Short mmCIF file of C-alpha atoms in Angstrom, two decimals:
data_model
loop_
_atom_site.label_atom_id
_atom_site.label_comp_id
_atom_site.label_asym_id
_atom_site.label_seq_id
_atom_site.Cartn_x
_atom_site.Cartn_y
_atom_site.Cartn_z
CA MET A 261 0.00 0.00 0.00
CA GLU A 262 1.29 3.47 -0.86
CA ASP A 263 1.94 5.87 1.99
CA SER A 264 0.54 9.41 2.20
CA SER A 265 3.60 11.05 0.68
CA SER A 266 3.41 8.70 -2.30
CA THR A 267 -0.27 9.51 -2.76
CA MET A 268 0.47 13.24 -2.64
CA ALA A 269 3.30 12.84 -5.15
CA THR A 270 1.07 10.87 -7.53
CA SER A 271 -1.66 13.47 -7.25
CA TYR A 272 0.81 16.28 -7.87
CA ARG A 273 2.17 14.59 -11.00
CA LEU A 274 -1.34 14.20 -12.36
CA ARG A 275 -2.16 17.84 -11.77
CA SER A 276 1.14 18.98 -13.26
CA SER A 277 0.73 16.93 -16.42
CA SER A 278 -2.98 17.68 -16.95
CA ASN A 279 -2.11 20.84 -18.88
CA MET A 280 -0.32 18.75 -21.49
CA ILE A 281 -3.18 16.32 -22.27
CA CYS A 282 -6.71 16.76 -23.53
CA PRO A 283 -9.50 17.65 -21.02
CA THR A 284 -11.20 14.24 -21.48
CA ALA A 285 -8.02 12.35 -20.64
CA ALA A 286 -7.35 14.64 -17.69
CA SER A 287 -10.90 14.08 -16.40
CA LYS A 288 -10.53 10.29 -16.64
CA ALA A 289 -7.16 10.42 -14.90
CA MET A 290 -8.53 12.51 -12.03
CA THR A 291 -11.58 10.24 -11.69
CA THR A 292 -9.35 7.17 -11.47
CA THR A 293 -7.16 8.88 -8.89
CA THR A 294 -10.19 9.85 -6.80
CA VAL A 295 -11.43 6.25 -6.77
CA LEU A 296 -8.04 4.79 -5.84
CA HIS A 297 -7.07 7.54 -3.41
CA PRO A 298 -10.08 9.42 -1.98
CA PRO A 299 -9.29 13.04 -1.02
CA LEU A 300 -8.17 13.55 2.56
CA GLU A 301 -10.55 15.31 4.93
CA SER A 302 -7.65 17.24 6.45
CA PHE A 303 -4.01 17.98 5.72
CA THR A 304 -2.65 15.46 8.23
CA LEU A 305 1.00 16.21 7.50
CA PHE A 306 0.72 19.93 8.34
CA PRO A 307 1.18 19.61 12.15
CA LYS A 308 4.34 17.59 11.51
CA LEU A 309 5.98 20.36 9.49
CA PRO A 310 8.63 22.50 11.23
CA ILE A 311 7.20 25.72 12.66
CA GLU A 312 9.25 27.75 10.15
CA LEU A 313 7.51 26.04 7.22
CA ARG A 314 4.08 26.34 8.81
CA ILE A 315 4.58 30.08 9.22
CA ILE A 316 5.53 30.37 5.53
CA VAL A 317 2.35 28.51 4.60
CA TRP A 318 0.23 30.84 6.76
CA VAL A 319 1.85 33.93 5.26
CA LEU A 320 1.24 32.68 1.72
CA ALA A 321 -2.40 32.02 2.63
CA LEU A 322 -3.03 35.61 3.73
CA PRO A 323 -5.56 37.47 1.54
CA ARG A 324 -4.03 40.14 -0.68
CA SER A 325 -5.66 43.04 -2.56
CA ARG A 326 -8.56 42.80 -0.13
CA ARG A 327 -11.14 45.54 -0.76
CA ILE A 328 -12.43 47.62 2.14
CA LYS A 329 -15.38 49.85 1.28
CA MET A 330 -16.05 52.81 3.58
CA SER A 331 -19.34 54.68 3.47
CA GLY A 332 -21.65 56.33 5.97
CA GLN A 333 -25.02 55.81 7.56
CA VAL A 334 -27.23 58.19 9.53
CA ILE A 335 -28.10 56.93 13.00
CA LYS A 336 -30.45 58.44 15.57
CA ILE A 337 -29.40 58.93 19.16
CA GLN A 338 -32.04 58.32 21.83
CA ASN A 339 -33.00 61.24 24.05
CA ASP A 340 -33.67 61.04 27.81
CA SER A 341 -37.17 59.66 27.28
CA GLY A 342 -35.78 56.77 25.26
CA VAL A 343 -37.64 57.84 22.12
CA HIS A 344 -35.85 58.51 18.85
CA SER A 345 -35.96 62.22 18.17
CA ARG A 346 -36.49 63.70 14.71
CA SER A 347 -34.18 66.59 15.58
CA ARG A 348 -31.05 66.70 13.41
CA SER A 349 -29.08 67.56 16.54
CA LEU A 350 -29.65 63.97 17.68
CA GLU A 351 -28.55 62.42 14.41
CA GLN A 352 -25.03 61.69 13.35
CA LEU A 353 -23.17 60.09 10.49
CA ARG A 354 -21.49 56.85 11.45
CA LEU A 355 -18.69 55.23 9.49
CA LYS A 356 -19.84 51.99 7.85
CA ILE A 357 -17.33 49.44 6.57
CA LYS A 358 -17.95 46.47 4.30
CA THR A 359 -15.17 43.97 3.65
CA PRO A 360 -14.57 40.20 3.61
CA SER A 361 -13.41 38.83 6.94
CA VAL A 362 -9.88 37.49 7.34
CA SER A 363 -10.60 33.80 7.94
CA MET A 364 -7.08 33.10 9.20
CA LEU A 365 -7.84 35.13 12.32
CA GLY A 366 -10.22 32.38 13.42
CA THR A 367 -8.56 29.25 12.02
CA CYS A 368 -6.31 28.47 14.97
CA GLN A 369 -4.09 30.26 17.47
CA GLU A 370 -1.00 29.87 15.31
CA SER A 371 -2.62 31.29 12.16
CA ARG A 372 -4.11 34.15 14.18
CA GLN A 373 -0.69 35.15 15.53
CA VAL A 374 0.70 35.26 11.99
CA ALA A 375 -2.31 37.14 10.58
CA LEU A 376 -2.19 39.80 13.30
CA GLN A 377 1.36 40.69 12.27
CA TYR A 378 -0.09 41.88 8.95
CA TYR A 379 -3.75 42.60 9.79
CA SER A 380 -3.68 44.64 12.97
CA PRO A 381 -6.94 46.01 14.48
CA GLN A 382 -7.72 49.52 13.19
CA LEU A 383 -10.32 52.31 13.58
CA GLY A 384 -11.74 51.06 16.86
CA ALA A 385 -12.59 54.56 18.13
CA ARG A 386 -14.64 55.31 15.02
CA LEU A 387 -16.34 51.93 15.00
CA ASN A 388 -17.76 51.98 18.51
CA GLY A 389 -14.96 49.87 19.93
CA ASN A 390 -15.24 47.19 17.23
CA PRO A 391 -12.09 47.59 15.11
CA ILE A 392 -11.50 45.89 11.77
CA ASN A 393 -8.27 44.26 10.69
CA ILE A 394 -6.45 46.07 7.88
CA ASP A 395 -3.20 45.46 6.04
CA TYR A 396 -2.55 48.92 4.62
CA GLU A 397 0.30 47.74 2.40
CA THR A 398 -1.85 45.40 0.30
CA ASN A 399 -5.51 46.30 0.93
CA VAL A 400 -7.47 48.63 -1.36
CA ILE A 401 -9.45 51.32 0.48
CA ILE A 402 -12.65 52.33 -1.34
CA MET A 403 -14.18 55.55 0.01
CA ASP A 404 -17.71 56.63 -0.89
CA GLY A 405 -17.68 60.17 0.46
CA LEU A 406 -14.85 61.63 2.54
CA CYS A 407 -17.31 63.41 4.86
CA TYR A 408 -18.14 60.06 6.42
CA PHE A 409 -14.57 59.65 7.54
CA ASN A 410 -13.05 63.10 7.82
CA ALA A 411 -15.41 66.06 8.12
CA VAL A 412 -18.10 64.55 10.38
CA LYS A 413 -16.63 63.10 13.54
CA PRO A 414 -18.70 60.75 15.74
CA LEU A 415 -20.15 62.44 18.81
CA TYR A 416 -21.37 59.53 20.89
CA ASN A 417 -21.18 55.79 21.12
CA PHE A 418 -23.34 53.38 23.07
CA ASN A 419 -21.16 53.77 26.16
CA GLY A 420 -21.07 57.55 26.25
CA VAL A 421 -18.94 60.33 24.76
CA ILE A 422 -16.28 59.25 22.28
CA ASP A 423 -12.61 60.02 22.92
CA HIS A 424 -11.98 62.67 20.25
CA ALA A 425 -8.22 62.52 20.82
CA ALA A 426 -8.29 58.82 19.90
CA VAL A 427 -10.43 59.56 16.84
CA GLU A 428 -8.00 62.22 15.63
CA LYS A 429 -5.03 59.93 16.25
CA GLU A 430 -6.73 57.26 14.14
CA LEU A 431 -7.24 59.75 11.32
CA VAL A 432 -3.56 60.72 11.29
CA HIS A 433 -2.53 57.06 11.31
CA PHE A 434 -4.98 56.26 8.50
CA LYS A 435 -3.64 59.04 6.27
CA ASP A 436 -0.08 57.93 6.96
CA LYS A 437 -0.64 54.25 6.12
CA VAL A 438 -3.04 54.02 3.15
CA ARG A 439 -1.26 52.86 -0.02
CA ASN A 440 -4.11 52.24 -2.49
CA LEU A 441 -7.17 54.51 -2.50
CA VAL A 442 -10.32 54.42 -4.64
CA LEU A 443 -12.82 57.32 -4.57
CA VAL A 444 -16.33 56.47 -5.76
CA GLY A 445 -19.90 57.81 -5.66
CA ASN A 446 -20.71 61.49 -5.95
CA LEU A 447 -17.41 62.51 -4.40
CA LEU A 448 -16.10 65.59 -6.20
CA MET A 449 -12.45 66.55 -6.28
CA GLY A 450 -13.01 69.77 -4.39
CA GLY A 451 -10.74 71.54 -1.94
CA LYS A 452 -11.48 69.25 1.03
CA THR A 453 -10.95 66.11 -1.02
CA LEU A 454 -7.68 67.40 -2.49
CA ALA A 455 -6.43 68.31 0.98
CA PHE A 456 -7.44 64.91 2.38
CA VAL A 457 -5.72 62.97 -0.41
CA ALA A 458 -2.62 65.16 -0.31
CA GLU A 459 -2.11 64.33 3.38
CA MET A 460 -1.79 60.61 2.63
CA LYS A 461 1.96 60.38 2.99
CA ASN A 462 2.49 56.90 1.53
CA LEU A 463 -0.24 56.84 -1.11
CA GLU A 464 0.86 54.89 -4.21
CA THR A 465 -2.27 54.74 -6.37
CA LEU A 466 -5.38 56.92 -6.55
CA THR A 467 -8.19 55.39 -8.61
CA LEU A 468 -11.19 57.44 -9.77
CA PRO A 469 -14.43 56.51 -11.58
CA GLN A 470 -13.80 59.18 -14.19
CA GLU A 471 -10.91 61.31 -15.34
CA LEU A 472 -10.05 64.34 -13.28
CA PRO A 473 -10.36 67.80 -14.76
CA GLU A 474 -6.90 68.97 -15.74
CA SER A 475 -6.98 71.68 -13.06
CA CYS A 476 -7.63 69.11 -10.27
CA ALA A 477 -4.86 66.83 -11.49
CA ASN A 478 -2.48 69.79 -11.64
CA ASP A 479 -3.50 70.83 -8.11
CA LEU A 480 -2.79 67.34 -6.78
CA HIS A 481 0.64 67.19 -8.41
CA ARG A 482 1.41 70.69 -7.12
CA ILE A 483 0.39 69.72 -3.57
CA TRP A 484 2.45 66.53 -3.70
CA GLY A 485 5.41 68.47 -5.06
CA GLU A 486 5.14 71.06 -2.28
CA ARG A 487 4.95 68.24 0.26
CA ASN A 488 8.22 66.77 -0.97
CA LYS A 489 9.81 70.22 -0.94
CA ARG A 490 8.80 70.63 2.72
CA ILE A 491 10.29 67.23 3.53
CA VAL A 492 13.64 68.26 2.04
CA GLN A 493 13.60 71.60 3.89
CA GLU A 494 12.73 69.97 7.22
CA GLU A 495 15.49 67.38 6.84
CA GLU A 496 18.05 70.05 5.93
CA LYS A 497 16.94 72.08 8.95
CA ALA A 498 17.37 69.03 11.18
CA ARG A 499 20.92 68.63 9.82
CA ASN A 500 21.71 72.32 10.36
CA GLY A 501 21.49 73.22 6.70
CA GLU A 502 23.70 70.42 5.42
CA LYS A 503 22.43 68.78 2.24
CA SER A 504 22.33 65.03 1.97
CA ALA A 505 22.38 62.73 -1.04
CA VAL A 506 19.65 60.64 0.62
CA CYS A 507 16.32 62.09 1.72
CA ASN A 508 12.82 60.78 2.34
CA ILE A 509 11.16 62.27 -0.74
CA ARG A 510 8.08 60.21 -1.51
CA PRO A 511 7.20 59.31 -5.09
CA ILE A 512 4.23 61.06 -6.66
CA PRO A 513 1.24 58.68 -6.49
CA GLU A 514 -0.11 57.27 -9.73
CA ILE A 515 -3.57 58.51 -10.75
CA ILE A 516 -5.52 55.83 -12.61
CA TRP A 517 -9.12 55.63 -13.78
CA LYS A 518 -11.91 53.11 -13.63
CA ARG A 519 -10.27 50.81 -16.17
CA GLY A 520 -7.20 50.61 -13.96
CA LEU A 521 -9.00 48.59 -11.30
CA PRO A 522 -11.63 46.49 -13.10
CA GLN A 523 -12.28 44.22 -10.13
CA ILE A 524 -13.97 47.10 -8.27
CA SER A 525 -17.78 47.04 -8.40
CA TRP A 526 -18.70 50.61 -9.37
#
């Protein structure tokens, strides 16, 4: 009787060679293999792997290019009588986030430890103490209206007044970490939007549903250029006016349009 490693090797050879034979032959080969060697219910060899290899497997299994859509919803805050008021003073915009969950966080303790090194909890102050896990380096942030995140700050949560210092700290961290941003909906490239985007220090790509007016694109490039100029000046000031061949000038982000990110549902 063949051992497990032999079965795995046979299965691998069949899969590797299936691209070189016709679909009918490949189907028959796979059917025969399934009959002779039924698929395992679990990967029994995995616990026997060295921890270094298991960690590599977990890292390779992490989701990449995960999409995180941010929008807003109006909620009503109860008054003292416990009745929802129609007064706008007791309404507020709350950040709403829609994204697939990171399954590795709940697979086992080992996978969770690996996943948390990449997907750390974020935005807990804005989400009523229920943070989401974000990997800013690989995830795509889709924003449907900056006012939901920037201009309108949450006033209350279910436990009382929100810590505005924590909310502001989250905003600074968010702007510093986002790499890939998509702006959708009726969001116009006005002054507030330009300022918000320009403050994203490590932004690499900005994707829009339609092409920017030339004036807006020029404004963005001007703002990014001025930002880099300030970085050089601040570093020279820190070195007492001495110029250096190496400085932390950030590359100008790439502006792409709808066709540049076809997997987004517009």
